[in-house]
Short mmCIF file of C-alpha atoms in Angstrom, two decimals:
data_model
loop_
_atom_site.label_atom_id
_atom_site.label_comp_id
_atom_site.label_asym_id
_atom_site.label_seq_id
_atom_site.Cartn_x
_atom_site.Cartn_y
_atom_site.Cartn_z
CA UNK A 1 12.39 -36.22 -11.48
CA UNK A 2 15.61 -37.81 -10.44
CA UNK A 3 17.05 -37.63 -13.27
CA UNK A 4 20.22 -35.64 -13.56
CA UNK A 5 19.24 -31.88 -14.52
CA UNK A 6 16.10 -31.54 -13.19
CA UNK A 7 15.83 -28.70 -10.58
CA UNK A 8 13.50 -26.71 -8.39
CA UNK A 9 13.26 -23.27 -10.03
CA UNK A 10 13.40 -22.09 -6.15
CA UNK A 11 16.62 -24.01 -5.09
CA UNK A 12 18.15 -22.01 -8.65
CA UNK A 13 17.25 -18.92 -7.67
CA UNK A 14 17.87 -19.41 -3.65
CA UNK A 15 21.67 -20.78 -4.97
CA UNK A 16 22.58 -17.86 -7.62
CA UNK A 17 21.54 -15.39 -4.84
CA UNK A 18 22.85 -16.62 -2.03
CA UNK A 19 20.78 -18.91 0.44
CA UNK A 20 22.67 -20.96 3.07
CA UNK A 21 19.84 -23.45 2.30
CA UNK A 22 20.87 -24.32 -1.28
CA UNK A 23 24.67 -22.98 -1.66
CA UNK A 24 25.22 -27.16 -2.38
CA UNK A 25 23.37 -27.20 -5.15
CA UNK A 26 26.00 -26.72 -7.62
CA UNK A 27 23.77 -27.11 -10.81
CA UNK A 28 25.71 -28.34 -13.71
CA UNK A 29 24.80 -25.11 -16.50
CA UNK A 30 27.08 -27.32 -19.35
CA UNK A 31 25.46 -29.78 -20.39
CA UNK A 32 23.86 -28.82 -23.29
CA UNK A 33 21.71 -25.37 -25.05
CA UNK A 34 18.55 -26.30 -24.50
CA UNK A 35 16.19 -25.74 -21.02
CA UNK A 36 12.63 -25.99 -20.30
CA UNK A 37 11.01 -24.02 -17.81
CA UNK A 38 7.49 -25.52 -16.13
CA UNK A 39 5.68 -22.94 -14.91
CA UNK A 40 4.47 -18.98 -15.89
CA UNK A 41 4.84 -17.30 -13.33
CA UNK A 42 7.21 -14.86 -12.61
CA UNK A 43 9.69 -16.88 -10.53
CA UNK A 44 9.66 -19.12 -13.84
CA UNK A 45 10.98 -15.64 -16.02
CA UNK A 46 13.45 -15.03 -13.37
CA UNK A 47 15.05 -18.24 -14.10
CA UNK A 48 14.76 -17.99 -18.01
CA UNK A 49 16.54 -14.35 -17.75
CA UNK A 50 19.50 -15.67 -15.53
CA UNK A 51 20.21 -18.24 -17.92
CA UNK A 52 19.94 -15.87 -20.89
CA UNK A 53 22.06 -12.55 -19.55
CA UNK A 54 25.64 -12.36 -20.03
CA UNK A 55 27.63 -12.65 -17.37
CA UNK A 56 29.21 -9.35 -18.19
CA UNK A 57 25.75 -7.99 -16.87
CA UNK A 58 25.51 -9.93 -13.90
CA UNK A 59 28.75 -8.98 -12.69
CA UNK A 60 27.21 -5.78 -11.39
CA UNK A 61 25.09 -6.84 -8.94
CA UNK A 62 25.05 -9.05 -5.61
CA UNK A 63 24.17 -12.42 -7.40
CA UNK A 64 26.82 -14.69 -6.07
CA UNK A 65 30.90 -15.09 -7.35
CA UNK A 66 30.35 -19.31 -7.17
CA UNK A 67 27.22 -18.40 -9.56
CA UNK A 68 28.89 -16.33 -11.55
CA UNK A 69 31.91 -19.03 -11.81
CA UNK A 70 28.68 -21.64 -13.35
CA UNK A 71 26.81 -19.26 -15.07
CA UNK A 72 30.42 -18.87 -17.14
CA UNK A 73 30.48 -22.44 -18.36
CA UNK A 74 26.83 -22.19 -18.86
CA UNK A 75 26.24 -23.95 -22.52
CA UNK A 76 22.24 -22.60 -22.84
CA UNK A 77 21.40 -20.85 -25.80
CA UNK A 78 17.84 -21.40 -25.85
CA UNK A 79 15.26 -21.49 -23.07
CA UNK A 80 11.36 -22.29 -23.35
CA UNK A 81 8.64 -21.39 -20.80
CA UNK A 82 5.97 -23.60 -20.96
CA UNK A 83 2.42 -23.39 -19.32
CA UNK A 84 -0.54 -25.75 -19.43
CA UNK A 85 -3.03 -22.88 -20.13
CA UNK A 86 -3.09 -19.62 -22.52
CA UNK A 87 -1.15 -16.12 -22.64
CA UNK A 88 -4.69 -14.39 -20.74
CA UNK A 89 -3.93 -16.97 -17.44
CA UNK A 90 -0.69 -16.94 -16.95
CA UNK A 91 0.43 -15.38 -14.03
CA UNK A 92 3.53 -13.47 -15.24
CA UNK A 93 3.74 -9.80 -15.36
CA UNK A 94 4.66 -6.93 -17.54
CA UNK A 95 7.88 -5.63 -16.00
CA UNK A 96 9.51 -9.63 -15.84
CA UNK A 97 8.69 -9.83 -19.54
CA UNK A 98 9.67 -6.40 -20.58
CA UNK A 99 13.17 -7.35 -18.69
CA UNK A 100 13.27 -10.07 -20.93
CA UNK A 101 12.40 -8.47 -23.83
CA UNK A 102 15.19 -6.12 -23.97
CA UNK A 103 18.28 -8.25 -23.06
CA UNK A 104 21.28 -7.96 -25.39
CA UNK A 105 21.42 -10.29 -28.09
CA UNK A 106 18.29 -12.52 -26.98
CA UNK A 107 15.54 -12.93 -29.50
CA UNK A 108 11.76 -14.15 -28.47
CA UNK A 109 10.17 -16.70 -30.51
CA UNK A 110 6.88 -15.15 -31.63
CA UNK A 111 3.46 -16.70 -30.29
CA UNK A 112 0.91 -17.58 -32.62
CA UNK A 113 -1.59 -14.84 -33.38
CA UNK A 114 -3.92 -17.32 -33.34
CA UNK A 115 -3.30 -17.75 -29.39
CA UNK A 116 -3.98 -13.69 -28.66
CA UNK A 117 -7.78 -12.32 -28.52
CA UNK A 118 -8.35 -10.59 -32.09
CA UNK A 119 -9.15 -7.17 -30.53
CA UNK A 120 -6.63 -6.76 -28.31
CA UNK A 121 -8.18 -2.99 -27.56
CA UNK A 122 -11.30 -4.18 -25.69
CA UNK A 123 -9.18 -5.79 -23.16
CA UNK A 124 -8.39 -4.81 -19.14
CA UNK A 125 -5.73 -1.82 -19.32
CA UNK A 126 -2.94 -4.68 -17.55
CA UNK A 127 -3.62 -7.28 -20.03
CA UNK A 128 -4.07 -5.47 -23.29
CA UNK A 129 -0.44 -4.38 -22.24
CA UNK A 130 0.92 -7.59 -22.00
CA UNK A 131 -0.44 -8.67 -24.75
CA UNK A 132 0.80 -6.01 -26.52
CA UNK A 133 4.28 -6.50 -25.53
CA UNK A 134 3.99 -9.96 -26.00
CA UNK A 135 2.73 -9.41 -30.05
CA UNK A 136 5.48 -7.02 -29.93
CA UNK A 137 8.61 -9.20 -29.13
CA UNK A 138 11.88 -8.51 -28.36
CA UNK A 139 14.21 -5.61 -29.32
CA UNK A 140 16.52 -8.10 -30.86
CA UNK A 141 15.28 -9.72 -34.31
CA UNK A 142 15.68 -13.66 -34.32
CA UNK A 143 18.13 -13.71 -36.94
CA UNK A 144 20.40 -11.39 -35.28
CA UNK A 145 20.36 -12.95 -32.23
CA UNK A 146 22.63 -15.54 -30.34
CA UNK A 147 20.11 -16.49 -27.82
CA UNK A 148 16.60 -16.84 -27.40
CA UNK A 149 13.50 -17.75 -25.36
CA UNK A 150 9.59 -18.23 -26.13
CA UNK A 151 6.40 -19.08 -24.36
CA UNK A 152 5.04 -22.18 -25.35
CA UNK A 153 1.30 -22.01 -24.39
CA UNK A 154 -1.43 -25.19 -23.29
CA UNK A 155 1.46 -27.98 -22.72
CA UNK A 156 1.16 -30.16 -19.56
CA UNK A 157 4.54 -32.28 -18.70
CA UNK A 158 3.43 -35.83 -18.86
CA UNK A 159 7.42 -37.24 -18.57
CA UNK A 160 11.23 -36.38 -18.36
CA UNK A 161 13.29 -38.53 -20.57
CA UNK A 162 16.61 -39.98 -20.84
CA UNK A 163 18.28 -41.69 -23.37
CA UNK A 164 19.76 -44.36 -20.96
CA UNK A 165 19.85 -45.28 -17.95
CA UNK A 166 23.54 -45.23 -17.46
CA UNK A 167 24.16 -41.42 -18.03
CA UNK A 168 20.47 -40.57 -16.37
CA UNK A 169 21.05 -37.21 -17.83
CA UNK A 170 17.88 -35.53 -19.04
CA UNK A 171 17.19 -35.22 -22.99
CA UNK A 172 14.45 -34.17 -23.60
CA UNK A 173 10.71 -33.34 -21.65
CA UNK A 174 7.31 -34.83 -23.12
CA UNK A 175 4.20 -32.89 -22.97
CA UNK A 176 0.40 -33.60 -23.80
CA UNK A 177 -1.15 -30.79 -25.71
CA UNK A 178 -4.53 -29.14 -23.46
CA UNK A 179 -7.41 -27.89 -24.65
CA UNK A 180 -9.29 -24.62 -23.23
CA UNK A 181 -12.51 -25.62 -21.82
CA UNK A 182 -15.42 -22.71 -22.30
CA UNK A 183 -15.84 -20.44 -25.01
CA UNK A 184 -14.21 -17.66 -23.41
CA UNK A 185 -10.54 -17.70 -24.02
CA UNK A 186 -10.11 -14.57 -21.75
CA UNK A 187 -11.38 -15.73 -18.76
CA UNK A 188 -8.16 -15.82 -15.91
CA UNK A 189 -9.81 -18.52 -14.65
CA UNK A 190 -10.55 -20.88 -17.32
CA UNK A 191 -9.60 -24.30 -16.98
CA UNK A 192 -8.38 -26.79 -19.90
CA UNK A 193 -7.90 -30.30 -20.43
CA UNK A 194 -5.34 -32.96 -21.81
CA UNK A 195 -5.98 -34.28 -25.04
CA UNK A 196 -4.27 -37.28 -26.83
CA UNK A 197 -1.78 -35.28 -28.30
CA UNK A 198 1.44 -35.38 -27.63
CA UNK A 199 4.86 -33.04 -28.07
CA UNK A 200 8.97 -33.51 -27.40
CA UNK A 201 10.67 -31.01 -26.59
CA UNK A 202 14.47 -31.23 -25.95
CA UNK A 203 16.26 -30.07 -23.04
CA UNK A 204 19.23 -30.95 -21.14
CA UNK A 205 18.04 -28.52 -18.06
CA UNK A 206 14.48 -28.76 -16.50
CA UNK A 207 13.59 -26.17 -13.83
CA UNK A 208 9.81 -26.72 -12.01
CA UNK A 209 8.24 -23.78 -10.99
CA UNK A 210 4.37 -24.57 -10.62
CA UNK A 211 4.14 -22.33 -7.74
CA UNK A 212 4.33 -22.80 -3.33
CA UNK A 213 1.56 -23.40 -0.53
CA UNK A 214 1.93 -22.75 2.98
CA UNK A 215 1.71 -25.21 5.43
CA UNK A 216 0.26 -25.51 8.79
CA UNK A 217 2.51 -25.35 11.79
CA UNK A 218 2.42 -28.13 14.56
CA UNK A 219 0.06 -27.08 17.46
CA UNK A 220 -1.87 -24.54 14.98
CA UNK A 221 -5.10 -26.37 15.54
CA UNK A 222 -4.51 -26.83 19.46
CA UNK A 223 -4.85 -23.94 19.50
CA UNK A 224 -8.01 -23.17 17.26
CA UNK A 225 -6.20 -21.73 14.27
CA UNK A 226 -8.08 -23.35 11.63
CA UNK A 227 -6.03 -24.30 8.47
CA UNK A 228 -7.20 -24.34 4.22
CA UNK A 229 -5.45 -27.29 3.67
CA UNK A 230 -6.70 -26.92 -0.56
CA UNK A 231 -5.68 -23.25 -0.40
CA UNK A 232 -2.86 -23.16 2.05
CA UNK A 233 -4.42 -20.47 4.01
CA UNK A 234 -5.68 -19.73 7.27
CA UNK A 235 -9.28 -17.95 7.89
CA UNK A 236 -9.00 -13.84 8.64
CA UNK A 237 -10.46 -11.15 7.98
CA UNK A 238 -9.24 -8.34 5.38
CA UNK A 239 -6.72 -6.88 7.54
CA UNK A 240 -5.33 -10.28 8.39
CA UNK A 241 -6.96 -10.78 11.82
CA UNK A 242 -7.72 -14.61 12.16
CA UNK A 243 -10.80 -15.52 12.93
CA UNK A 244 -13.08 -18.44 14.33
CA UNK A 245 -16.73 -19.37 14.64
CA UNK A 246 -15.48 -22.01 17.32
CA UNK A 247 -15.41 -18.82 19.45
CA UNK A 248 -19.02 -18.36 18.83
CA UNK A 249 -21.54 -20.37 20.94
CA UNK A 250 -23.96 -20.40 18.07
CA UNK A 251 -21.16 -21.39 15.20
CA UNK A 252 -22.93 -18.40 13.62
CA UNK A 253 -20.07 -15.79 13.86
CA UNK A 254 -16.49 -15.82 12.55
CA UNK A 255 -14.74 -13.88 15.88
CA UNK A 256 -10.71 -12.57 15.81
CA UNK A 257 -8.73 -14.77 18.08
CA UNK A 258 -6.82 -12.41 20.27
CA UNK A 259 -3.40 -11.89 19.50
CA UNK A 260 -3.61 -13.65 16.45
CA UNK A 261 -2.71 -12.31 12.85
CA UNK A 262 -1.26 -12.95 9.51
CA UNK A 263 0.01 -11.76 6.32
CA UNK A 264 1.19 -12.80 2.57
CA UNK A 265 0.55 -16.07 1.14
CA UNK A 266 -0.92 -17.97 4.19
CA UNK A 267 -3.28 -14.64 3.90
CA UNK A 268 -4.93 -14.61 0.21
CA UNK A 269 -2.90 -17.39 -1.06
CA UNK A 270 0.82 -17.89 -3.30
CA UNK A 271 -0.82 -14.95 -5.60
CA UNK A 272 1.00 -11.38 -6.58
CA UNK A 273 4.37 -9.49 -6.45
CA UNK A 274 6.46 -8.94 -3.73
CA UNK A 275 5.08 -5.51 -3.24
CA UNK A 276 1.90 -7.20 -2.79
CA UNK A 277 3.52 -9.28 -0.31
CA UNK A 278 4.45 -5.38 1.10
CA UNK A 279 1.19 -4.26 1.00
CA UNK A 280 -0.03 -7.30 2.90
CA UNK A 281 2.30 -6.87 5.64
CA UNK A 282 1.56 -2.92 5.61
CA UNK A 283 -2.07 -3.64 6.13
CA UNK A 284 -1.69 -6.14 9.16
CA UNK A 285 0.44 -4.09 11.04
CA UNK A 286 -1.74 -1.20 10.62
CA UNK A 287 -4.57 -3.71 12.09
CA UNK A 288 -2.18 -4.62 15.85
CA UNK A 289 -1.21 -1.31 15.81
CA UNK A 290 -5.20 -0.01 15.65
CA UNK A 291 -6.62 -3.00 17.95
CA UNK A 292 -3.65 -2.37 20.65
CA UNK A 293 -4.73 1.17 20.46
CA UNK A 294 -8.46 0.77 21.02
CA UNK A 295 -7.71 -1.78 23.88
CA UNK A 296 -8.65 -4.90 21.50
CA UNK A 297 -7.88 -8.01 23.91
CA UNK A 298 -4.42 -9.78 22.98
CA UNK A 299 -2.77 -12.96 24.24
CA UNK A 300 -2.79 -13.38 28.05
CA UNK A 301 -5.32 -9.87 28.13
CA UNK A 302 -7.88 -13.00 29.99
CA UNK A 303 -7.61 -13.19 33.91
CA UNK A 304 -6.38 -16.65 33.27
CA UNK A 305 -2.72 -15.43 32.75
CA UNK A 306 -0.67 -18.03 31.07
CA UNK A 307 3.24 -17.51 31.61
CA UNK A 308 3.79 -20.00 28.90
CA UNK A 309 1.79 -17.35 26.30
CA UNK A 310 3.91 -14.47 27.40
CA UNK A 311 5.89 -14.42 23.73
CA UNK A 312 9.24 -13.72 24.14
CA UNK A 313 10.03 -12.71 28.04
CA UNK A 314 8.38 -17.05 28.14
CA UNK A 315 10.64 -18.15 25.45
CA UNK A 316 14.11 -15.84 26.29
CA UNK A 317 15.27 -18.70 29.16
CA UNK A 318 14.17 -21.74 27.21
CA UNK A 319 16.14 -20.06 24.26
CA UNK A 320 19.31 -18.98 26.01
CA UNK A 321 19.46 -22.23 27.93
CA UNK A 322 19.77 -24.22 24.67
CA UNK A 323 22.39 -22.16 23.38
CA UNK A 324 20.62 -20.39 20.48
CA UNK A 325 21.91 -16.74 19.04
CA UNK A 326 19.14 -14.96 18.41
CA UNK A 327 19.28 -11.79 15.88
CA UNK A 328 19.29 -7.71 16.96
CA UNK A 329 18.82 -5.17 14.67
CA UNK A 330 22.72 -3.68 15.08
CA UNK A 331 24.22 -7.63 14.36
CA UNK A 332 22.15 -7.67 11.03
CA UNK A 333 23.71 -4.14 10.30
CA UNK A 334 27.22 -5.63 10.70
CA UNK A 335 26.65 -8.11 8.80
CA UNK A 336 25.17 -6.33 6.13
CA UNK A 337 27.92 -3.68 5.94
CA UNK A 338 30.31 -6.23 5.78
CA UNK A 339 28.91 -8.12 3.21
CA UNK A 340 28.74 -4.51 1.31
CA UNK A 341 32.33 -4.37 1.97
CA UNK A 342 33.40 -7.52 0.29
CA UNK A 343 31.27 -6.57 -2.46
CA UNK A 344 32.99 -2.94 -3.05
CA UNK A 345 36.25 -4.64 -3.37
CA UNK A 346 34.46 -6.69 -6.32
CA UNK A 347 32.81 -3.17 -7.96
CA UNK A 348 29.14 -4.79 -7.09
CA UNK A 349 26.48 -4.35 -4.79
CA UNK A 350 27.62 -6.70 -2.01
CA UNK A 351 29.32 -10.22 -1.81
CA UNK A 352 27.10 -12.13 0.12
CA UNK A 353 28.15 -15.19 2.99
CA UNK A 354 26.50 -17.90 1.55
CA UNK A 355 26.64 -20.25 4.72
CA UNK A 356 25.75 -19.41 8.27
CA UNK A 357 29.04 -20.16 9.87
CA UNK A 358 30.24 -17.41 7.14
CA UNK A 359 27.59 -15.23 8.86
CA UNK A 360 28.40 -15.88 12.48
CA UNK A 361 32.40 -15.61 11.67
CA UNK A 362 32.40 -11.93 10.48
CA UNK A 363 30.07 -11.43 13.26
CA UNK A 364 32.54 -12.35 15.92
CA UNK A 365 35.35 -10.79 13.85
CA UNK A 366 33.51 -8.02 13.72
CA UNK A 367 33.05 -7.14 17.48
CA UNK A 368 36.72 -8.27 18.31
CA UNK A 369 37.84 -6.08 16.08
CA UNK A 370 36.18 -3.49 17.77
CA UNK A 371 37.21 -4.04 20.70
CA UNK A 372 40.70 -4.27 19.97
CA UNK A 373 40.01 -0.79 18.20
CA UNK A 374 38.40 0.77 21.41
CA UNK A 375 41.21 -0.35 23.62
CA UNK A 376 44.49 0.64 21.48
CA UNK A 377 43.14 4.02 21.27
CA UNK A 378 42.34 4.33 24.74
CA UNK A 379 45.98 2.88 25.93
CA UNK A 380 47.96 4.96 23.23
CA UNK A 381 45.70 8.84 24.68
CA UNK A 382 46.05 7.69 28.31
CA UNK A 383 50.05 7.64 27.89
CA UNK A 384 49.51 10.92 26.96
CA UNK A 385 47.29 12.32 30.11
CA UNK A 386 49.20 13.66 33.06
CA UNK A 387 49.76 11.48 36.07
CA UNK A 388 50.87 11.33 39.67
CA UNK A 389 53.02 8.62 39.66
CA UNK A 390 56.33 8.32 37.81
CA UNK A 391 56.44 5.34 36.23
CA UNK A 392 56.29 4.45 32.10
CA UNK A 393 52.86 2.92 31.71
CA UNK A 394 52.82 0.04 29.39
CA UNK A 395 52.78 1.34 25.39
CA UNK A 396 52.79 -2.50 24.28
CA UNK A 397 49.66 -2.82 22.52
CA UNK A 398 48.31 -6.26 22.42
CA UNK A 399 46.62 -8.44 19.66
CA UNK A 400 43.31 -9.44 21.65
CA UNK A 401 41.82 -7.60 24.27
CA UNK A 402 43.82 -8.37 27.60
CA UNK A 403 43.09 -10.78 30.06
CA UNK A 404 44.10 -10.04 32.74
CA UNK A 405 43.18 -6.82 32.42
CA UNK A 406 46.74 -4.11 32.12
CA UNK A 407 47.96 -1.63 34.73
CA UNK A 408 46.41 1.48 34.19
CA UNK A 409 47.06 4.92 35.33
CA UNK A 410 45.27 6.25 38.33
CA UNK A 411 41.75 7.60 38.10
CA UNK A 412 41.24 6.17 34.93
CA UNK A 413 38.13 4.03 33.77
CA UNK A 414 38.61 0.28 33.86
CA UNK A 415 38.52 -1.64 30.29
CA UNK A 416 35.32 -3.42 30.37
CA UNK A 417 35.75 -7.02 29.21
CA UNK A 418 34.22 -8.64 25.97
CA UNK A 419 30.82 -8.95 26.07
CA UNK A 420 29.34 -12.03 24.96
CA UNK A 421 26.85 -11.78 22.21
CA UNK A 422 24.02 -13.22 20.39
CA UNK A 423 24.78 -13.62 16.91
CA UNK A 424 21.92 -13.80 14.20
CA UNK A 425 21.51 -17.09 12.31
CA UNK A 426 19.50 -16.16 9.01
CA UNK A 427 20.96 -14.55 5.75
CA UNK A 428 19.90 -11.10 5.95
CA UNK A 429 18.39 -10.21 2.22
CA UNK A 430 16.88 -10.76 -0.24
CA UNK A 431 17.49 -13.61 -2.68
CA UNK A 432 17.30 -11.93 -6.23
CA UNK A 433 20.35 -9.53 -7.47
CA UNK A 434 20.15 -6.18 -7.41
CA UNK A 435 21.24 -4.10 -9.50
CA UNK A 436 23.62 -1.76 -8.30
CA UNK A 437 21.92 0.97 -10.83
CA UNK A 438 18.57 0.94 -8.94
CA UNK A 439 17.68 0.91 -5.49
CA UNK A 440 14.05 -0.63 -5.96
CA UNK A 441 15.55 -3.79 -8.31
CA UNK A 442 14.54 -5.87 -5.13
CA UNK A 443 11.08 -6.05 -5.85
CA UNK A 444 11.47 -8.36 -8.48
CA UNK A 445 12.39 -11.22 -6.21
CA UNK A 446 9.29 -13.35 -6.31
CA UNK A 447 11.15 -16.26 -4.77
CA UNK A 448 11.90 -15.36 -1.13
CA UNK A 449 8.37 -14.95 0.03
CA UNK A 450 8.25 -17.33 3.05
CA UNK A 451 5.58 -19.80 3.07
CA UNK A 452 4.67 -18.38 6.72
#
């Protein structure tokens, strides 16, 4: 996996849309026309459609100009999603293939009929539409198109190959053929195995996307949060309380640990959409608002009071004296509206910063320039006012705000000095483009769910 080419379909998708984390990653997008993609979810299609769409169409919305810049040189013509099971378990869904389906000048390789259940009818309403579109294709006919993509169906990666060692540049992926164990082929959770067959397939681009699990943070278990390590979740209840039987002198009872609740993967698991994600969230806030309503005990609700439990009146000092910005609502606003700015200049959605300092820059720049704002049209009316005495006040304006502060006529309000701020330190959006046509295009993210 070291090879040169091989990426993390997250770090892709975090880089063309903007994360401070992976704005290094410069991936080289010209070395050759062929990709693989490991994985079927829909993270996996989201990478597969960025590679296919002109850049003429991404131009429009908020994925980022030094993206843009590779995704120019970009030498792919032909991209293949590959998954070690069959078209009834992957995990894709219908609007990520639909998107795919109708792109400009991309064809879709056609699956084998063979692969599809014969009575496609009988199925679940979700899947007999997917499998639907899938027998369907794409709007553009092979022949007549430049591009393409297909779903290659029951492969397992076994090795990524190069033809020296000297270039280490990827050529090509080798995969062992699986086999579907049971005799039900629609089952989503049927299982196959490898068999002695193998297949090549070239590629000069390999992007892994076999899916995320949380982890547990330090101190978790101190504290008798109990972790899945297998299914990188932690033990609640539907709503998302967490719960215990260590709480329970029998060990008979799972009991909510007060205060303590979660949401999204490290809830049900690295399963769904992001408006499942939404729905999670939805649920578990409607759960702390109903327990803090009926008087449900919280942290530090004991008479064993524990300052060091106290959230974030315990943690403000320990913060501040380190030297840590922490985020208010208003400083993600500014940033947002100037990132919104820079992006109207550009006729798209928004420019994002792509590094923190970019972030904390425009932040300060921001705020001085409203201060300078505030004070030249305070000193240009108060020249105006009537005074007593008969000297010119100063019309000079300066270029920062003054220090020390200017002579001012009588009876007027004092200039309050520059506050110092707290400036917020993560990128404020979401990591997928939108599209400046629809407001909801940010649901299709599926990459920026945090772990935790």
């Amino acid at each position: 996996e070291n090879l040169k080419g091989i990426y993390s379909a997250r770090a892709f998708v975090g880089w063309y849309n903007g994360l401070p984390e992976y704005s290094d990653l410069a991936p080289d997008l010209s070395t050759g026309e062929e990709a693989v993609v490991i994985g079927q979810g829909n993270v996996a299609l989201d990478v597969a459609r960025t590679l296919l769409s002109g850049v003429g169409r991404l131009k429009s919305t908020d994925i980022t100009e030094q993206a843009l810049a590779a995704l120019s040189k970009s030498k792919v013509k032909r991209v293949r999603v590959i998954g070690r099971r069959g078209p009834l378990q992957a995990s894709f869904t219908i609007k990520e293939v639909r998107e795919l389906m109708t792109l400009p000048n991309v064809g879709f390789e056609s699956i084998d009929r063979r692969l599809l259940p014969p009575e496609l009818a009988k199925l679940p309403r979700a899947q007999k539409r997917l499998m639907q579109l899938l027998s369907k294709g794409s709007l553009t006919s092979m022949t007549e198109a430049k591009k393409s993509w297909s779903l290659k169906f029951f492969l397992s990666p076994t090795s990524f190959n190069c033809p020296n060692d000297v270039s280490a540049q990827l050529s090509s992926v080798t995969c062992a053929k699986n086999a579907l164990q049971g005799s039900n082929p629609s089952d989503p959770a049927a299982k196959v195995s490898m068999t002695d067959e193998n297949i090549i397939l070239p590629a000069s681009l390999a992007f892994r996307s076999i899916g995320y699990k949380s982890q547990a943070i330090p101190g978790m278990q101190d504290n008798g949060i109990a972790f899945d390590e297998k299914s990188g979740t932690i033990p609640n209840d539907p709503y998302g309380r967490i719960i215990s039987n260590s709480l329970d002198p029998d060990g008979l009872m799972a009991i909510h640990i007060p205060g303590m609740y979660c949401t999204g993967w490290v809830k049900r698991g690295p399963t769904g959409v992001i408006a499942t994600t939404m729905e999670d969230a939805f649920a578990t806030a409607e759960a702390i608002a109903y327990d803090w309503e009926h008087q449900v005990p919280f942290l530090n609700s004991k008479d064993d009071f524990n300052i060091e439990k106290r959230g974030w009146t315990a943690l403000k000092g320990q913060v501040e004296a380190k030297g840590i910005r922490r985020v208010s609502w208003s400083d993600w606003q500014k940033i947002d509206s100037a990132e919104k700015e820079r992006g109207a200049r550009r006729g798209k959605e928004r420019e994002k910063f792509t590094s923190v300092k970019e972030m904390l820059e425009r932040r300060d720049m921001t705020l001085l320039e409203r201060n300078e704002s505030n004070f030249q049209s305070w000193h240009f009316n108060a020249s105006l006012l009537p005074h007593e005495h008969t000297s010119k006040p100063d019309t000079k304006l300066p270029s920062e705000p003054p220090t020390p502060q200017p002579k001012i006529p009588p009876k007027m309000p004092q200039i309050p000095a520059t506050p110092r701020v707290t400036i917020p330190h993560q990128h404020p959006h979401p990591h997928r483009p939108l599209n400046s046509q629809s407001r909801n295009s940010h649901r299709r993210n599926r990459h920026s769910r945090p772990p935790i």
